Coordinates of C-alpha atoms in Angstrom, one line a residue:
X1 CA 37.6 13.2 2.3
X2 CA 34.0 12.1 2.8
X3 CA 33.1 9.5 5.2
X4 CA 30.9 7.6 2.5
X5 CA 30.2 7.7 -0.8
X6 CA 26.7 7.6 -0.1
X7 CA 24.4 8.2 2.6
X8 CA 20.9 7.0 2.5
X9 CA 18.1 8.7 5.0
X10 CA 15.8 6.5 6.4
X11 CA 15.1 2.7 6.0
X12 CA 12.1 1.9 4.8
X13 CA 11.7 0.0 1.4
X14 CA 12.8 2.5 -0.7
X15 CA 16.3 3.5 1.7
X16 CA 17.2 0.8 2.4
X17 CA 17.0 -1.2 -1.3
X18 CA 18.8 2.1 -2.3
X19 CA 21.2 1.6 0.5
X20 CA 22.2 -2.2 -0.5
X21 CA 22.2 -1.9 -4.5
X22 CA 24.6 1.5 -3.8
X23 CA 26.6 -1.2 -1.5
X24 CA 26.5 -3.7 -4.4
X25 CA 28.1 -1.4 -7.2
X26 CA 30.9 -0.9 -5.0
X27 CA 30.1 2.5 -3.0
X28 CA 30.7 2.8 0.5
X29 CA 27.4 3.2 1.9
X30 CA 25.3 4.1 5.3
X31 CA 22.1 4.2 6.0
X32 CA 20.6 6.0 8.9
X33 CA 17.4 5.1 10.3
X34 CA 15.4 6.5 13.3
X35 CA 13.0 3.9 13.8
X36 CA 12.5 2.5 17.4
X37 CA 10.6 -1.1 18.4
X38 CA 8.7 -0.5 21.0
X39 CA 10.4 2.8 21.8
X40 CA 13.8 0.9 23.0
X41 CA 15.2 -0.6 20.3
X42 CA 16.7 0.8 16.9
X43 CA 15.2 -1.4 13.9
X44 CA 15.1 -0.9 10.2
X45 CA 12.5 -1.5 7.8
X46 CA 10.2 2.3 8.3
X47 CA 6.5 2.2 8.1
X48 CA 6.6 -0.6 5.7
X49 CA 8.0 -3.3 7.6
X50 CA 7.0 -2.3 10.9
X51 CA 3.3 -0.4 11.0
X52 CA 2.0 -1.1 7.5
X53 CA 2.6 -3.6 4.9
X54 CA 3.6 -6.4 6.7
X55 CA 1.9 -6.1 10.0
X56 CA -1.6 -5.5 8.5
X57 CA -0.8 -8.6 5.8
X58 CA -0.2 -10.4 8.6
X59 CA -3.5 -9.8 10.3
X60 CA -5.4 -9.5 7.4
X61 CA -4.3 -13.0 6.7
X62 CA -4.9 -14.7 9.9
X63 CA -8.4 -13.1 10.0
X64 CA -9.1 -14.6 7.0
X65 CA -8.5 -17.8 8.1
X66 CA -11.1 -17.8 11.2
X67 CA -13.7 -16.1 9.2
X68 CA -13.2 -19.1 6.7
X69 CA -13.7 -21.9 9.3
X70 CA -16.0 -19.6 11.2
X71 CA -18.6 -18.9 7.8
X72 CA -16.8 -21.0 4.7
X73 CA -15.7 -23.7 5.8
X74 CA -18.6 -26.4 6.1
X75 CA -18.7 -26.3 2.4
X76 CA -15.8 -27.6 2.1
X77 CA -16.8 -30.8 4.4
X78 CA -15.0 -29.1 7.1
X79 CA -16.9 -29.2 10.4
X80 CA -15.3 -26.4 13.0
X81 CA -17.4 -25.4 16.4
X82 CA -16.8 -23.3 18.7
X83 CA -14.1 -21.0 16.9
X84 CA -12.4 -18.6 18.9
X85 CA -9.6 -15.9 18.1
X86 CA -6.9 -15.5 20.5
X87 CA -6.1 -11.6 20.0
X88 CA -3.0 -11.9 22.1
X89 CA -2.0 -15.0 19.9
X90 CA -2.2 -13.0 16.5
X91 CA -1.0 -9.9 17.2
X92 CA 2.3 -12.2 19.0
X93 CA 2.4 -14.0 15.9
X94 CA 2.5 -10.7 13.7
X95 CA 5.3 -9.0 15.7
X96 CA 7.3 -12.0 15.5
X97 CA 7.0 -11.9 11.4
X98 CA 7.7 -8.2 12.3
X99 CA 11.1 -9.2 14.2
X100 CA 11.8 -11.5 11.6
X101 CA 12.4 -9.5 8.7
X102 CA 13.8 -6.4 10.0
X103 CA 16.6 -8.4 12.0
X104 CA 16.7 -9.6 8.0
X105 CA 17.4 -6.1 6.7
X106 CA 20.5 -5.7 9.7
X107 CA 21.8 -9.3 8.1
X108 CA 21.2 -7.7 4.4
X109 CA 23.3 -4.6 5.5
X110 CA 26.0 -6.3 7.2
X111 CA 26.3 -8.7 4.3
X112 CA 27.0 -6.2 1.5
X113 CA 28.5 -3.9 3.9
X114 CA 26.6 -1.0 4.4
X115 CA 26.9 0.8 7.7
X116 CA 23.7 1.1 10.0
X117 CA 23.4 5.2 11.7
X118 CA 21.1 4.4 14.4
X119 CA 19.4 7.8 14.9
X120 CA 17.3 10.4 13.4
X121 CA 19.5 12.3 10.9
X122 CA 19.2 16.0 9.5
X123 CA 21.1 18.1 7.2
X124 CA 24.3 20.2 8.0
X125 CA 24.9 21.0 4.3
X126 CA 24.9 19.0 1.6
X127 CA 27.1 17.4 2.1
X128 CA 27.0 16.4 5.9
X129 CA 23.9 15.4 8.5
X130 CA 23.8 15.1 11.7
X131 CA 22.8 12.1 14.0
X132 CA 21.0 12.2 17.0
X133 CA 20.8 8.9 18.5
X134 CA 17.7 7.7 20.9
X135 CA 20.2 7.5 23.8
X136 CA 20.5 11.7 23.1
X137 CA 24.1 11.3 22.0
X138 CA 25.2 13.1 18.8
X139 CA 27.5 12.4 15.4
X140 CA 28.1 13.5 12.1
X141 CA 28.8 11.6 8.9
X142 CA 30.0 13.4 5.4
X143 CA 29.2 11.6 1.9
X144 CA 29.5 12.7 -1.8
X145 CA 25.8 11.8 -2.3
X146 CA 22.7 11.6 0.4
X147 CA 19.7 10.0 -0.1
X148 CA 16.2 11.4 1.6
X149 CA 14.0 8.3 2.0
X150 CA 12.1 9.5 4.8
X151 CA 9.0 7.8 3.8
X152 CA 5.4 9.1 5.2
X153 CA 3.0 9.1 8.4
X154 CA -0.1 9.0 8.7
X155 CA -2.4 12.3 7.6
X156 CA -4.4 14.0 10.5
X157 CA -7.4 16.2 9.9
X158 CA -8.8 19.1 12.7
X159 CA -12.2 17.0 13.3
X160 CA -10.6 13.8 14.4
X161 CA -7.3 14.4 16.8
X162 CA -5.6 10.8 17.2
X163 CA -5.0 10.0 20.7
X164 CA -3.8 6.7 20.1
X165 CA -6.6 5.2 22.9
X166 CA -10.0 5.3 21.1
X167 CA -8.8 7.6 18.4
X168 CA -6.3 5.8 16.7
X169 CA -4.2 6.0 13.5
X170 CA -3.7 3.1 11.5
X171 CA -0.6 2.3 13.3
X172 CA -2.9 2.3 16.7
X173 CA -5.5 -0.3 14.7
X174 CA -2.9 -2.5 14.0
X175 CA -2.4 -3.4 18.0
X176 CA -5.7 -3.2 19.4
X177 CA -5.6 -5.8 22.1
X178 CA -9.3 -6.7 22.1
X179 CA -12.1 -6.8 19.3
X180 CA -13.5 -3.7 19.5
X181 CA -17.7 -3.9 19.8
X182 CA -17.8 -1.3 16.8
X183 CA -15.6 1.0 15.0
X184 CA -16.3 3.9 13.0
X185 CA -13.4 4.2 10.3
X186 CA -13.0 7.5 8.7
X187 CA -11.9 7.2 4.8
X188 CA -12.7 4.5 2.3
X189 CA -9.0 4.1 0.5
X190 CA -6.7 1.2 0.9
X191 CA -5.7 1.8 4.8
X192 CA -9.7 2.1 5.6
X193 CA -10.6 -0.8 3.7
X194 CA -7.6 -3.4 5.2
X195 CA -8.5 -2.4 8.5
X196 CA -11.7 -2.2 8.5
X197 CA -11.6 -5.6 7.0
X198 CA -9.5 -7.4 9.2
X199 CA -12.0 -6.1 12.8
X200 CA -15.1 -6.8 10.8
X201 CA -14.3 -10.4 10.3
X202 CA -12.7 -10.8 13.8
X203 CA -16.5 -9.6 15.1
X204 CA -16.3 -5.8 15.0
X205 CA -19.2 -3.6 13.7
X206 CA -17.5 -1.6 11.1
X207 CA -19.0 1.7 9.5
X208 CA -16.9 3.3 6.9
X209 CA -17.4 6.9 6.3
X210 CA -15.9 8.1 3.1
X211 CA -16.2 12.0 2.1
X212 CA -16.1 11.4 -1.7
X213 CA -19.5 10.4 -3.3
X214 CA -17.5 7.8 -5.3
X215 CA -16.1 4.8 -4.2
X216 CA -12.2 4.3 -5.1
X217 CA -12.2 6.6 -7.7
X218 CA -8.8 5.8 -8.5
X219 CA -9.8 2.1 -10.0
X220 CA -11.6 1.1 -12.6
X221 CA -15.4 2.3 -12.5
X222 CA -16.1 -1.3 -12.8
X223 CA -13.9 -2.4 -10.5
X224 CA -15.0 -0.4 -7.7
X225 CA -19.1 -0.6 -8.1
X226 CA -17.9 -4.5 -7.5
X227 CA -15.8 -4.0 -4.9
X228 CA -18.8 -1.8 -2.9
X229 CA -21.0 -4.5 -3.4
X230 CA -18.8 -7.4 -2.2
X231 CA -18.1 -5.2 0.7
X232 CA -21.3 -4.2 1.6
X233 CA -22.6 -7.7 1.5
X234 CA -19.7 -9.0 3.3
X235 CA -20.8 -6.4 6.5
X236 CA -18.9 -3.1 5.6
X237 CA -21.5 -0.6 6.3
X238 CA -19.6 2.0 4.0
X239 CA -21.6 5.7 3.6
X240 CA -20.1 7.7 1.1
X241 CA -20.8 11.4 1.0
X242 CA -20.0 11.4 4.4
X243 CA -18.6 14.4 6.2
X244 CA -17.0 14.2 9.4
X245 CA -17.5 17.4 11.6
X246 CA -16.2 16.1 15.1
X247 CA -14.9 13.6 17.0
X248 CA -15.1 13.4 20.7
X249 CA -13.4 10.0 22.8
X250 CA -15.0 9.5 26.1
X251 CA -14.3 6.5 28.7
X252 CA -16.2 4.1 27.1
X253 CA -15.6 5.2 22.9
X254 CA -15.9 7.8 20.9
X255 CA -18.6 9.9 19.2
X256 CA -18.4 11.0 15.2
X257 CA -20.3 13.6 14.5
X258 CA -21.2 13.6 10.8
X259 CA -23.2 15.1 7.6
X260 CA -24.6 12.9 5.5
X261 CA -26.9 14.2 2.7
X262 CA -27.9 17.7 3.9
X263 CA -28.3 16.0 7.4
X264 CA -26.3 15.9 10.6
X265 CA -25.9 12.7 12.4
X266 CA -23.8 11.0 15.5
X267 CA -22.5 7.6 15.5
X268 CA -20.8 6.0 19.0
X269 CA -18.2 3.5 18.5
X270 CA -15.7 1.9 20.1
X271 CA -12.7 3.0 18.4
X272 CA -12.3 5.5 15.6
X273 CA -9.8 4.6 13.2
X274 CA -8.8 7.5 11.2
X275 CA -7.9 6.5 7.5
X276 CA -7.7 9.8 5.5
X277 CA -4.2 9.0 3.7
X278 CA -0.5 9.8 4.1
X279 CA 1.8 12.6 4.0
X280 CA 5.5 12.5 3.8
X281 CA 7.8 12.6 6.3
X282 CA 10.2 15.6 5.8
X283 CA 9.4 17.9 9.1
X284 CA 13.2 16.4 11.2
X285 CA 15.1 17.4 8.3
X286 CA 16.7 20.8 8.8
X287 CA 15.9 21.1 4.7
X288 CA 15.9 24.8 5.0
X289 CA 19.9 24.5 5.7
X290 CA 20.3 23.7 2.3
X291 CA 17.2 25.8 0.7
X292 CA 15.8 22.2 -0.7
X293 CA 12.9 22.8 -2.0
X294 CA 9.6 21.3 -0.8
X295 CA 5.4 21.5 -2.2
X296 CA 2.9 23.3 -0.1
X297 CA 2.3 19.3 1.4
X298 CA 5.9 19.1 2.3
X299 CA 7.1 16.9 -0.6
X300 CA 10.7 17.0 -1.7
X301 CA 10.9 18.5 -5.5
X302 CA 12.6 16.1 -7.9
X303 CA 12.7 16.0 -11.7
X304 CA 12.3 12.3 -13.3
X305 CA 15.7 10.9 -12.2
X306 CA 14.8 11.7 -8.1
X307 CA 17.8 15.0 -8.3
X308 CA 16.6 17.7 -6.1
X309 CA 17.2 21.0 -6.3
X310 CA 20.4 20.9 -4.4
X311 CA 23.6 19.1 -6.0
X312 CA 24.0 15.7 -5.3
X313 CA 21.1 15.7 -2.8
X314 CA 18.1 13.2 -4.2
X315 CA 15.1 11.9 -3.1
X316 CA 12.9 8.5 -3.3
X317 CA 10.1 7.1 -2.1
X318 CA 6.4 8.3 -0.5
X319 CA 8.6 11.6 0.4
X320 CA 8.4 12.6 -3.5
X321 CA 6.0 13.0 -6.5
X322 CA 3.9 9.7 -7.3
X323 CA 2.9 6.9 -5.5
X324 CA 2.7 6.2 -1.8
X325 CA 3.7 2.4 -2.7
X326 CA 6.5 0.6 -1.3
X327 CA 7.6 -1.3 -4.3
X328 CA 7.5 1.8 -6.1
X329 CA 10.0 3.3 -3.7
X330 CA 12.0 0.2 -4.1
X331 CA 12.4 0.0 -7.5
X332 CA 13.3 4.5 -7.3
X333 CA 15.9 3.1 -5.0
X334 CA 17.8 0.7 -7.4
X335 CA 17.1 3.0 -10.7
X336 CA 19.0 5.7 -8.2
X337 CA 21.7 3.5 -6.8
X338 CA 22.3 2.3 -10.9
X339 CA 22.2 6.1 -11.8
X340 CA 25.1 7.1 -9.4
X341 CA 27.2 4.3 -10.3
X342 CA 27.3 5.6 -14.1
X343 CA 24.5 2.9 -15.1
X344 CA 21.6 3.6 -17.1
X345 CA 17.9 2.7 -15.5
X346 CA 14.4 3.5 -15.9
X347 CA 11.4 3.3 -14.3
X348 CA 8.0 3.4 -16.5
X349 CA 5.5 5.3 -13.7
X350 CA 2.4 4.2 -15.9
X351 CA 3.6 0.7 -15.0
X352 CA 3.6 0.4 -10.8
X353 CA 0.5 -2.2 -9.9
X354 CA -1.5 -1.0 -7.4
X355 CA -3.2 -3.9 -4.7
X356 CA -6.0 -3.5 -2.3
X357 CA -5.4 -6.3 0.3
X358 CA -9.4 -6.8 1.2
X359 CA -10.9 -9.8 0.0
X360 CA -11.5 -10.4 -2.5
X361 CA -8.3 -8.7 -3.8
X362 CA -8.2 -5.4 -5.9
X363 CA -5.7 -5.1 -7.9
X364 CA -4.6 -2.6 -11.3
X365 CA -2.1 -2.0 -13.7
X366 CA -2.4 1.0 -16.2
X367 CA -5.2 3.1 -17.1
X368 CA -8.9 2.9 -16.4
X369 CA -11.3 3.2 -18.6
X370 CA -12.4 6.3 -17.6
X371 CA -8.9 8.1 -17.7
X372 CA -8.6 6.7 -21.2
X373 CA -12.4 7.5 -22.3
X374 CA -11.2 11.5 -20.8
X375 CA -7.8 11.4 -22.9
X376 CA -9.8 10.6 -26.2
X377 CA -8.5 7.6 -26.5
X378 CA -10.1 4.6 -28.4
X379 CA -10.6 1.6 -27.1
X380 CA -12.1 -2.2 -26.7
X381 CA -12.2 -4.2 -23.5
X382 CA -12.7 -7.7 -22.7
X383 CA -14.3 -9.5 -19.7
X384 CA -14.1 -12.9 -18.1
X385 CA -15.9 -13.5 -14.5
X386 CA -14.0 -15.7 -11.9
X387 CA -17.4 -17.5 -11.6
X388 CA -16.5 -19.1 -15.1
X389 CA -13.5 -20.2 -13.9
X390 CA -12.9 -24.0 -13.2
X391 CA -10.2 -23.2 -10.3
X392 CA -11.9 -20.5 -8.7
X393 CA -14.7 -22.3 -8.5
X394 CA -13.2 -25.6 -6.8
X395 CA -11.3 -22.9 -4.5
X396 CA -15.1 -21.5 -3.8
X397 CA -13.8 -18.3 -4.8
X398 CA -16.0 -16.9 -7.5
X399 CA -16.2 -13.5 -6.8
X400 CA -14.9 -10.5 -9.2
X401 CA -13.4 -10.9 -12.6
X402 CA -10.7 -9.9 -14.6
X403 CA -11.2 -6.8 -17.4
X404 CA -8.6 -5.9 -20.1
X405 CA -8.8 -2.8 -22.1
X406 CA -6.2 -2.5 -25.3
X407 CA -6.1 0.5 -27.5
X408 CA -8.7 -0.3 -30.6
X409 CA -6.1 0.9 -33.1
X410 CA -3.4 -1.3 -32.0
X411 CA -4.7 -3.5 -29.8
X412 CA -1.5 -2.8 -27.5
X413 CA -2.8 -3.7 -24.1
X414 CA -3.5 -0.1 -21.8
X415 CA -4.7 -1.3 -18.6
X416 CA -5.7 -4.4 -16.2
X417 CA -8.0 -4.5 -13.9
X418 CA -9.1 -7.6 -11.4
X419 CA -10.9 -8.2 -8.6
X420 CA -11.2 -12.0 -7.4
X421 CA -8.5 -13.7 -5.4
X422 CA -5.1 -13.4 -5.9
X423 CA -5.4 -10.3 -7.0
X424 CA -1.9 -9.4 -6.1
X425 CA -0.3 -12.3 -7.5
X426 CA -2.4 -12.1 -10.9
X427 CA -1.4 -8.5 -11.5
X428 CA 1.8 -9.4 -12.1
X429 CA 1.5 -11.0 -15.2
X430 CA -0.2 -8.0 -16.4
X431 CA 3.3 -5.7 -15.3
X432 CA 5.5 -7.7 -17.8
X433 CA 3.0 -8.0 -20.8
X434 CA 2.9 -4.2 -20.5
X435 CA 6.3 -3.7 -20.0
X436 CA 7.4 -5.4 -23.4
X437 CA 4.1 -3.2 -24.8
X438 CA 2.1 -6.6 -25.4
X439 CA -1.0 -6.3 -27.3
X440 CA -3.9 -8.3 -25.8
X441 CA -3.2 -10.7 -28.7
X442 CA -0.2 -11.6 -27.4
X443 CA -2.0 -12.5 -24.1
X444 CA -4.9 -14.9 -25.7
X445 CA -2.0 -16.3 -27.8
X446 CA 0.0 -17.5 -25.0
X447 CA -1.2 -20.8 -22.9
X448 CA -2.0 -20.7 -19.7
X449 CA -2.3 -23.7 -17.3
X450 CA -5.1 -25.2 -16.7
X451 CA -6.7 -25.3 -14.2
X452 CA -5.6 -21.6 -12.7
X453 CA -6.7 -18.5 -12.3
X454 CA -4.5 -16.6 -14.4
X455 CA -6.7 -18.7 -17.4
X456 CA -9.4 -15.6 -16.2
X457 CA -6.5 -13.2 -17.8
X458 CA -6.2 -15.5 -20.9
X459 CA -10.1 -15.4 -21.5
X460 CA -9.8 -11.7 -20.8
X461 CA -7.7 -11.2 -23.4
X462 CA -10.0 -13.3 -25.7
X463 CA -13.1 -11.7 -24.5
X464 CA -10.9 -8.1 -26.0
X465 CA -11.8 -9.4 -29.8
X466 CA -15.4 -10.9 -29.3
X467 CA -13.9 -14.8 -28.9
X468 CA -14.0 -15.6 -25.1
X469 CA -14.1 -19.4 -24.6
X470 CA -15.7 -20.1 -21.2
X471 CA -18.0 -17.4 -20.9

């Protein structure tokens, strides 16, 4: 008889929501996580909760705040001198908001009753994984279904080897201990921009190089010609069509060699932090001793309802097709956990929001308008700046806008796009009219409060038939 009805590798967002809704519908669950604070101690929560969501929120937040009373805040009446940033302070007050929710996630498990393997776990068969724990000491545990939420780590590339000193990863620029003079970041997507973002308004000289010739090619063409220019203006110094060849540290930095239009160039920094994306995690897993099949890149094959190739084997999360979000793996988790306990689920791909934490906020739901314009598809969009907005005007936040496109045919809304502030929040709304196929009709039909800046969406959604308000 099988120790559990389900084990869950790894957990991270997507293991360890899977882990709890399995524990809720009655199966006797485990989840095994390898992770180690500070190399001693066994915590959950994977990259998310400990080296990316939350810790860079939590510094892109308080960086916010003292480049607000450092450049904004007189504006407002609000007279602050002398401002200083305690580095020690904030990067204390982020490990503590660290500490805080993945102790949560023990109290989650122990509450619905879902065993914690504390180790790193790898297949027997497929039906059985072993556990090595950090103290070397080894177990085994046998379920009628396992999980693989491994998650992801950082991508490295040949021209920039990470030492975690002056070449970091973005788990090494989350704990610098100083503000680094200057930084050279290498890769423009959502890690390079946070990052770079949060050192920049702490003090930092921040040049982005970006190999692409376009700038975040996955939004909106309109969203990210915006987003460059807010950027830039804000003190980004972001090069695109940038090739890296080299990176060398020495005692006092680095040096990034680089091509740039036909012509090789050298910039000394600081630090280098190298941003060039993700891959997934699936190297510890022995998967060869059940022939699961894995992608040239090491992803885990699944078909639409996360089965792998091998019999009660599945897989969720930033190890699989799709992606790399954690609320995506999240909601993979409880469609999963819903699946095995005989329950129908679904999970509408089109339909996972994606957020760039910078600020202003970027933040998307559906197609752009170029995917749509490729696809043949016809359309009409409407506009509304948040510089015509009442509230983000008193907030002093009038940067960005929000832009709706809806099929011209149906007028069923196919994508939402905004950059302003709030992003994140604002996007939400957007999710759910989707989901229930609203048309942007339905949007300018349905009263918003006043004054807010969701009323940018309502006069969006105006603006789709020619009959904006306020603009």
């Amino acid at each position: 008889m099988a120790d559990f009805d389900v084990i869950v590798i790894g957990g991270g967002p997507g293991g360890y929501v899977a882990a709890i809704r399995c524990a809720q519908l009655g199966m006797k669950t485990a989840c095994a996580e390898r992770w180690l604070d500070d190399e001693t101690k066994p915590v959950l929560g994977g990259t998310c909760l400990n080296v990316g969501c939350i810790p860079s929120k939590a510094l892109l937040d308080s960086s916010h705040h003292f480049e607000f009373l450092n450049k904004h805040a007189s504006v407002h009446g609000i007279g602050a001198s002398d401002v200083s940033m305690d580095v020690g302070a904030m990067q204390a007050r982020k490990k503590t908001i660290v500490s805080t929710l993945t102790q949560g996630i023990g109290g989650l498990f122990k509450k619905n009753g879902v065993t914690w393997l504390q180790g790193e776990a790898s297949f027997v068969s497929a039906s059985e994984i072993a556990i090595k724990g950090a103290d070397g000491k080894a177990s085994k545990a046998t379920a009628k279904n396992i999980i693989i939420a491994t998650g992801s780590e950082p991508t490295q590339i040949p021209p920039a080897k990470v030492d975690q000193k002056n070449i970091v990863d973005s788990t090494g620029a989350l704990a610098f201990a100083e503000v680094p003079k200057r930084i050279g970041v290498i890769g423009a997507g959502v890690i390079g921009l946070e990052l770079g973002s949060v050192w920049r308004r702490l003090g930092s000289e921040v040049v982005v190089l970006e190999a692409l010739n376009e700038f975040l090619p996955t939004a909106d063409k309109a969203i990210g010609k915006e987003a460059l220019k807010i950027l830039k203006k804000q003190g980004l110094d972001i090069r695109l069509g940038a090739k890296v060849l080299a990176t060398k540290a020495n005692k006092n930095g680095a040096k990034i060699d680089f091509e740039l239009k036909g012509e090789k160039q050298q910039l000394e920094v600081d630090k280098v932090i190298v941003a060039v994306g993700r891959r997934p995690c699936t190297d510890g897993l022995n998967a060869e001793a059940i022939k699961l099949e894995l992608d040239d890149r090491g992803f885990v094959q699944v078909d639409d309802y996360c089965q792998t190739n091998v019999a009660n084997v599945y897989a969720i999360g930033d190890v699989v097709r799709g992606p790399m979000l954690a609320h995506k793996a999240s909601e993979e988790g409880v469609a999963l956990a819903e699946r095995l306990a005989g329950e129908k689920s679904h999970i509408d791909f089109n339909l996972v929001p994606w957020v760039i934490y910078t600020w202003p906020e970027i933040a998307w739901v559906g197609q752009t308008e170029q995917e749509l314009k490729a696809a043949g598809v016809e359309t009409v969009s409407g506009t509304f700046p948040f510089l015509a907005s009442g509230r983000a005007r008193a907030m002093g936040e009038g940067e960005g806008f929000v832009k709706i496109i809806a099929d011209a045919k149906t007028d069923q809304i196919l994508g939402v796009h905004v950059i302003g502030a709030n992003a994140s929040e604002l996007v939400g709304e957007a999710v759910i009219a989707m989901e229930f196929s609203s048309s942007a009709e339905d949007l300018a039909r349905s009263i918003h409060a006043h004054p807010t800046l969701s009323e940018a969406t309502h006069e969006a959604a105006l603006a789709v038939s020619d009959r904006a308000i306020h603009f």
